[in-house]
Amino acid sequence: MSESNKRNFIVHGSILAIAGILVRIIGMLYRIPVVNIIGSEGNGIYGAAFNIYNIMLVLSSYGLPMAVSKLVSARFTKKRYKSAAKVLRCSLMVAVCTGGIAALLVFFGASFIENVIYGGGLPGLAVPLRILAPTIFLVAILGVIRGFFQGQSTMIPTAVSQILEQIVNAIVSIAAGYGMMKHLLHYLMWLHMERQEVRLVLRWEHLRLFYSWDFCMRYIHRHLTD
């Protein structure tokens, strides 16, 4: 390996290392407000959704960036630039198909996952799943583009994309956490209203059996309309 190649390898490796450190720092910082917003129960729901997201991400695009990088690198070494562009186009088509199918499955199957797979034990699970679903499609495409630039021995686009991904991830996670808790609050309010209605009906039937109409109306006005 020549001196210039060694220097180039060290520079690009350092760029990736710095980007990795920044990504870790952003990840630690945004987790604090997310946990404060969603609480322990919300964190459990988010964790379950994120596990499903990771599985679909692996199934849709695992190994694709590395394969693109190797194929493009081999063609750039032989100066077959048109062939490298063809690899990029074909890889993008594969990413669109696999990432799109995975995203659609998660988005439209969110209710099925919540109610059937988890048996309704995690109310509101469908909300973070639907929010995370489009990112499966985007990550698959970004992975191909990242592999294309890595095949040209330039890591700057990869480092920049990693940092931007984490920033977007932080913004979406905080917004999604707020939206998820708002949805759960409405769900709990609905449950409370349902229980109140059942209690009202039961009390009404009890009163109607033993007391007169006027007495029942006065009782309801006094005790149940506060």
mmCIF file of C-alpha atoms in Angstrom:
data_model
loop_
_atom_site.group_PDB
_atom_site.id
_atom_site.type_symbol
_atom_site.label_atom_id
_atom_site.label_comp_id
_atom_site.label_asym_id
_atom_site.label_seq_id
_atom_site.Cartn_x
_atom_site.Cartn_y
_atom_site.Cartn_z
ATOM 1 C CA MET A 1 0.000 0.000 0.000
ATOM 2 C CA SER A 2 1.437 3.371 -1.037
ATOM 3 C CA GLU A 3 1.934 6.282 1.360
ATOM 4 C CA SER A 4 -0.945 8.257 -0.170
ATOM 5 C CA ASN A 5 -3.281 5.273 0.130
ATOM 6 C CA LYS A 6 -2.302 4.792 3.773
ATOM 7 C CA ARG A 7 -2.920 8.476 4.477
ATOM 8 C CA ASN A 8 -6.257 8.318 2.677
ATOM 9 C CA PHE A 9 -7.264 5.216 4.644
ATOM 10 C CA ILE A 10 -6.392 6.881 7.968
ATOM 11 C CA VAL A 11 -8.258 10.087 7.087
ATOM 12 C CA HIS A 12 -11.451 8.333 6.033
ATOM 13 C CA GLY A 13 -11.245 5.937 8.970
ATOM 14 C CA SER A 14 -10.937 8.914 11.317
ATOM 15 C CA ILE A 15 -13.961 10.564 9.706
ATOM 16 C CA LEU A 16 -16.048 7.429 10.282
ATOM 17 C CA ALA A 17 -14.815 7.168 13.876
ATOM 18 C CA ILE A 18 -15.729 10.799 14.629
ATOM 19 C CA ALA A 19 -19.127 10.336 12.999
ATOM 20 C CA GLY A 20 -19.704 7.209 15.105
ATOM 21 C CA ILE A 21 -18.874 9.123 18.298
ATOM 22 C CA LEU A 22 -21.239 11.963 17.351
ATOM 23 C CA VAL A 23 -23.998 9.456 16.568
ATOM 24 C CA ARG A 24 -23.549 7.856 19.997
ATOM 25 C CA ILE A 25 -23.651 11.239 21.746
ATOM 26 C CA ILE A 26 -26.826 12.288 19.901
ATOM 27 C CA GLY A 27 -28.364 8.921 20.743
ATOM 28 C CA MET A 28 -27.661 9.332 24.459
ATOM 29 C CA LEU A 29 -28.948 12.905 24.516
ATOM 30 C CA TYR A 30 -32.270 12.322 22.766
ATOM 31 C CA ARG A 31 -33.077 9.242 24.853
ATOM 32 C CA ILE A 32 -33.397 11.426 27.972
ATOM 33 C CA PRO A 33 -36.392 13.519 26.781
ATOM 34 C CA VAL A 34 -37.956 10.480 25.101
ATOM 35 C CA VAL A 35 -37.972 8.486 28.351
ATOM 36 C CA ASN A 36 -39.272 11.507 30.269
ATOM 37 C CA ILE A 37 -42.128 11.948 27.776
ATOM 38 C CA ILE A 38 -43.275 8.349 27.404
ATOM 39 C CA GLY A 39 -42.445 7.013 30.882
ATOM 40 C CA SER A 40 -41.680 3.393 31.774
ATOM 41 C CA GLU A 41 -44.811 1.899 30.173
ATOM 42 C CA GLY A 42 -44.374 3.930 27.014
ATOM 43 C CA ASN A 43 -40.734 2.926 26.911
ATOM 44 C CA GLY A 44 -41.807 -0.726 26.954
ATOM 45 C CA ILE A 45 -44.176 -0.141 24.032
ATOM 46 C CA TYR A 46 -41.496 1.774 22.135
ATOM 47 C CA GLY A 47 -38.984 -1.009 22.793
ATOM 48 C CA ALA A 48 -41.361 -3.652 21.425
ATOM 49 C CA ALA A 49 -42.016 -1.543 18.320
ATOM 50 C CA PHE A 50 -38.294 -0.952 17.833
ATOM 51 C CA ASN A 51 -37.559 -4.692 18.034
ATOM 52 C CA ILE A 52 -40.073 -5.372 15.244
ATOM 53 C CA TYR A 53 -38.605 -2.477 13.275
ATOM 54 C CA ASN A 54 -35.082 -3.901 13.582
ATOM 55 C CA ILE A 55 -36.229 -7.340 12.423
ATOM 56 C CA MET A 56 -37.900 -5.893 9.325
ATOM 57 C CA LEU A 57 -34.867 -3.695 8.687
ATOM 58 C CA VAL A 58 -32.569 -6.719 8.728
ATOM 59 C CA LEU A 59 -34.886 -8.701 6.443
ATOM 60 C CA SER A 60 -35.223 -5.842 3.948
ATOM 61 C CA SER A 61 -31.702 -4.434 3.609
ATOM 62 C CA TYR A 62 -29.157 -6.415 5.648
ATOM 63 C CA GLY A 63 -25.880 -6.838 3.738
ATOM 64 C CA LEU A 64 -27.030 -4.718 0.800
ATOM 65 C CA PRO A 65 -24.638 -1.757 1.422
ATOM 66 C CA MET A 66 -21.634 -4.082 1.757
ATOM 67 C CA ALA A 67 -22.536 -5.962 -1.431
ATOM 68 C CA VAL A 68 -22.937 -2.715 -3.365
ATOM 69 C CA SER A 69 -19.629 -1.423 -2.002
ATOM 70 C CA LYS A 70 -17.712 -4.511 -3.134
ATOM 71 C CA LEU A 71 -19.323 -4.626 -6.579
ATOM 72 C CA VAL A 72 -18.760 -0.916 -7.209
ATOM 73 C CA SER A 73 -15.184 -1.045 -5.909
ATOM 74 C CA ALA A 74 -14.327 -3.918 -8.272
ATOM 75 C CA ARG A 75 -15.733 -2.007 -11.256
ATOM 76 C CA PHE A 76 -14.062 1.315 -10.353
ATOM 77 C CA THR A 77 -10.724 -0.479 -10.046
ATOM 78 C CA LYS A 78 -11.129 -1.681 -13.640
ATOM 79 C CA LYS A 79 -12.517 1.747 -14.688
ATOM 80 C CA ARG A 80 -15.850 0.207 -15.692
ATOM 81 C CA TYR A 81 -17.887 3.244 -14.662
ATOM 82 C CA LYS A 82 -20.979 2.407 -16.702
ATOM 83 C CA SER A 83 -21.104 -1.021 -15.121
ATOM 84 C CA ALA A 84 -20.819 0.585 -11.675
ATOM 85 C CA ALA A 85 -23.738 2.882 -12.510
ATOM 86 C CA LYS A 86 -25.719 -0.174 -13.606
ATOM 87 C CA VAL A 87 -24.978 -1.833 -10.252
ATOM 88 C CA LEU A 88 -26.300 1.279 -8.521
ATOM 89 C CA ARG A 89 -29.529 1.282 -10.539
ATOM 90 C CA CYS A 90 -30.165 -2.423 -9.988
ATOM 91 C CA SER A 91 -29.395 -2.135 -6.276
ATOM 92 C CA LEU A 92 -31.775 0.801 -5.929
ATOM 93 C CA MET A 93 -34.516 -1.248 -7.572
ATOM 94 C CA VAL A 94 -33.889 -4.097 -5.125
ATOM 95 C CA ALA A 95 -33.902 -1.659 -2.189
ATOM 96 C CA VAL A 96 -37.147 -0.041 -3.352
ATOM 97 C CA CYS A 97 -38.833 -3.454 -3.639
ATOM 98 C CA THR A 98 -37.586 -5.005 -0.397
ATOM 99 C CA GLY A 99 -37.762 -1.814 1.668
ATOM 100 C CA GLY A 100 -41.153 -0.875 0.239
ATOM 101 C CA ILE A 101 -42.676 -4.303 0.910
ATOM 102 C CA ALA A 102 -41.301 -4.353 4.470
ATOM 103 C CA ALA A 103 -42.552 -0.814 5.149
ATOM 104 C CA LEU A 104 -46.029 -1.624 3.826
ATOM 105 C CA LEU A 105 -46.209 -4.816 5.881
ATOM 106 C CA VAL A 106 -45.339 -2.964 9.071
ATOM 107 C CA PHE A 107 -47.617 0.007 8.351
ATOM 108 C CA PHE A 108 -50.744 -1.917 7.357
ATOM 109 C CA GLY A 109 -50.049 -4.844 9.674
ATOM 110 C CA ALA A 110 -49.520 -2.678 12.776
ATOM 111 C CA SER A 111 -53.011 -3.347 14.143
ATOM 112 C CA PHE A 112 -52.606 -7.085 13.486
ATOM 113 C CA ILE A 113 -49.287 -7.095 15.349
ATOM 114 C CA GLU A 114 -50.790 -5.202 18.282
ATOM 115 C CA ASN A 115 -54.045 -7.149 18.597
ATOM 116 C CA VAL A 116 -53.113 -10.660 17.405
ATOM 117 C CA ILE A 117 -49.385 -11.213 17.884
ATOM 118 C CA TYR A 118 -49.232 -9.319 21.176
ATOM 119 C CA GLY A 119 -52.858 -10.106 22.048
ATOM 120 C CA GLY A 120 -53.708 -6.504 22.881
ATOM 121 C CA GLY A 121 -51.296 -6.568 25.798
ATOM 122 C CA LEU A 122 -49.515 -3.439 24.566
ATOM 123 C CA PRO A 123 -52.215 -0.852 23.771
ATOM 124 C CA GLY A 124 -50.967 1.786 21.361
ATOM 125 C CA LEU A 125 -48.230 -0.396 19.814
ATOM 126 C CA ALA A 126 -49.608 0.277 16.339
ATOM 127 C CA VAL A 127 -48.808 4.005 16.616
ATOM 128 C CA PRO A 128 -44.980 3.768 16.831
ATOM 129 C CA LEU A 129 -44.998 0.942 14.278
ATOM 130 C CA ARG A 130 -46.766 3.136 11.723
ATOM 131 C CA ILE A 131 -44.387 5.992 12.460
ATOM 132 C CA LEU A 132 -41.302 3.789 12.058
ATOM 133 C CA ALA A 133 -42.568 1.990 8.938
ATOM 134 C CA PRO A 134 -41.561 4.632 6.317
ATOM 135 C CA THR A 135 -38.018 4.749 7.672
ATOM 136 C CA ILE A 136 -37.523 1.090 6.664
ATOM 137 C CA PHE A 137 -37.968 2.153 3.047
ATOM 138 C CA LEU A 138 -35.665 5.165 3.427
ATOM 139 C CA VAL A 139 -32.914 3.238 5.231
ATOM 140 C CA ALA A 140 -32.842 0.600 2.476
ATOM 141 C CA ILE A 141 -32.312 3.277 -0.196
ATOM 142 C CA LEU A 142 -29.762 5.194 1.887
ATOM 143 C CA GLY A 143 -27.866 1.961 2.477
ATOM 144 C CA VAL A 144 -27.419 1.441 -1.272
ATOM 145 C CA ILE A 145 -26.227 5.031 -1.790
ATOM 146 C CA ARG A 146 -23.862 4.680 1.147
ATOM 147 C CA GLY A 147 -22.437 1.468 -0.287
ATOM 148 C CA PHE A 148 -21.960 3.156 -3.665
ATOM 149 C CA PHE A 149 -19.779 5.896 -2.154
ATOM 150 C CA GLN A 150 -17.891 3.421 0.029
ATOM 151 C CA GLY A 151 -17.038 1.509 -3.124
ATOM 152 C CA GLN A 152 -15.326 4.680 -4.366
ATOM 153 C CA SER A 153 -13.230 4.801 -1.164
ATOM 154 C CA THR A 154 -14.893 7.963 0.142
ATOM 155 C CA MET A 155 -16.444 7.834 3.589
ATOM 156 C CA ILE A 156 -17.557 11.470 3.920
ATOM 157 C CA PRO A 157 -21.092 10.871 2.520
ATOM 158 C CA THR A 158 -21.419 7.845 4.815
ATOM 159 C CA ALA A 159 -20.386 9.859 7.875
ATOM 160 C CA VAL A 160 -22.678 12.768 7.001
ATOM 161 C CA SER A 161 -25.620 10.447 6.326
ATOM 162 C CA GLN A 162 -25.099 8.652 9.656
ATOM 163 C CA ILE A 163 -25.183 11.939 11.579
ATOM 164 C CA LEU A 164 -28.220 13.207 9.644
ATOM 165 C CA GLU A 165 -30.015 9.889 10.189
ATOM 166 C CA GLN A 166 -29.444 10.111 13.928
ATOM 167 C CA ILE A 167 -30.635 13.731 14.069
ATOM 168 C CA VAL A 168 -33.790 12.828 12.148
ATOM 169 C CA ASN A 169 -34.181 9.766 14.366
ATOM 170 C CA ALA A 170 -33.999 11.977 17.464
ATOM 171 C CA ILE A 171 -36.607 14.432 16.138
ATOM 172 C CA VAL A 172 -38.972 11.673 15.010
ATOM 173 C CA SER A 173 -38.556 9.727 18.266
ATOM 174 C CA ILE A 174 -39.414 12.746 20.428
ATOM 175 C CA ALA A 175 -42.374 13.700 18.226
ATOM 176 C CA ALA A 176 -43.537 10.074 18.060
ATOM 177 C CA GLY A 177 -43.240 9.703 21.834
ATOM 178 C CA TYR A 178 -45.412 12.753 22.346
ATOM 179 C CA GLY A 179 -47.947 11.504 19.789
ATOM 180 C CA MET A 180 -47.983 8.007 21.280
ATOM 181 C CA MET A 181 -48.644 9.300 24.789
ATOM 182 C CA LYS A 182 -51.389 11.560 23.458
ATOM 183 C CA HIS A 183 -52.991 8.544 21.777
ATOM 184 C CA LEU A 184 -52.725 6.486 24.970
ATOM 185 C CA LEU A 185 -54.228 9.334 26.994
ATOM 186 C CA HIS A 186 -57.231 9.441 24.663
ATOM 187 C CA TYR A 187 -57.526 5.650 24.908
ATOM 188 C CA LEU A 188 -57.486 5.722 28.712
ATOM 189 C CA MET A 189 -60.019 8.574 28.748
ATOM 190 C CA TRP A 190 -62.262 6.495 26.480
ATOM 191 C CA LEU A 191 -61.965 3.523 28.847
ATOM 192 C CA HIS A 192 -62.795 5.753 31.806
ATOM 193 C CA MET A 193 -65.857 7.147 30.007
ATOM 194 C CA GLU A 194 -66.982 3.629 29.115
ATOM 195 C CA ARG A 195 -66.716 2.544 32.728
ATOM 196 C CA GLN A 196 -68.553 5.651 33.893
ATOM 197 C CA GLU A 197 -71.368 4.931 31.430
ATOM 198 C CA VAL A 198 -71.627 1.323 32.647
ATOM 199 C CA ARG A 199 -71.734 2.487 36.254
ATOM 200 C CA LEU A 200 -74.424 5.036 35.401
ATOM 201 C CA VAL A 201 -76.571 2.395 33.694
ATOM 202 C CA LEU A 202 -76.181 -0.031 36.609
ATOM 203 C CA ARG A 203 -77.127 2.613 39.142
ATOM 204 C CA TRP A 204 -80.090 3.684 37.033
ATOM 205 C CA GLU A 205 -81.406 0.124 36.797
ATOM 206 C CA HIS A 206 -80.996 -0.339 40.552
ATOM 207 C CA LEU A 207 -82.860 2.861 41.345
ATOM 208 C CA ARG A 208 -85.599 2.214 38.815
ATOM 209 C CA LEU A 209 -86.391 -1.132 40.437
ATOM 210 C CA PHE A 210 -86.881 0.242 43.948
ATOM 211 C CA TYR A 211 -87.816 3.933 43.724
ATOM 212 C CA SER A 212 -90.146 6.267 41.877
ATOM 213 C CA TRP A 213 -89.265 8.197 38.685
ATOM 214 C CA ASP A 214 -89.031 11.554 40.478
ATOM 215 C CA PHE A 215 -86.734 10.152 43.150
ATOM 216 C CA CYS A 216 -84.475 8.596 40.495
ATOM 217 C CA MET A 217 -84.153 11.851 38.548
ATOM 218 C CA ARG A 218 -83.321 13.822 41.683
ATOM 219 C CA TYR A 219 -80.709 11.234 42.715
ATOM 220 C CA ILE A 220 -79.050 11.303 39.281
ATOM 221 C CA HIS A 221 -79.010 15.078 39.203
ATOM 222 C CA ARG A 222 -77.474 15.250 42.657
ATOM 223 C CA HIS A 223 -74.877 12.448 42.519
ATOM 224 C CA LEU A 224 -74.056 11.543 38.916
ATOM 225 C CA THR A 225 -73.923 14.860 37.058
ATOM 226 C CA ASP A 226 -71.140 16.508 39.046
#
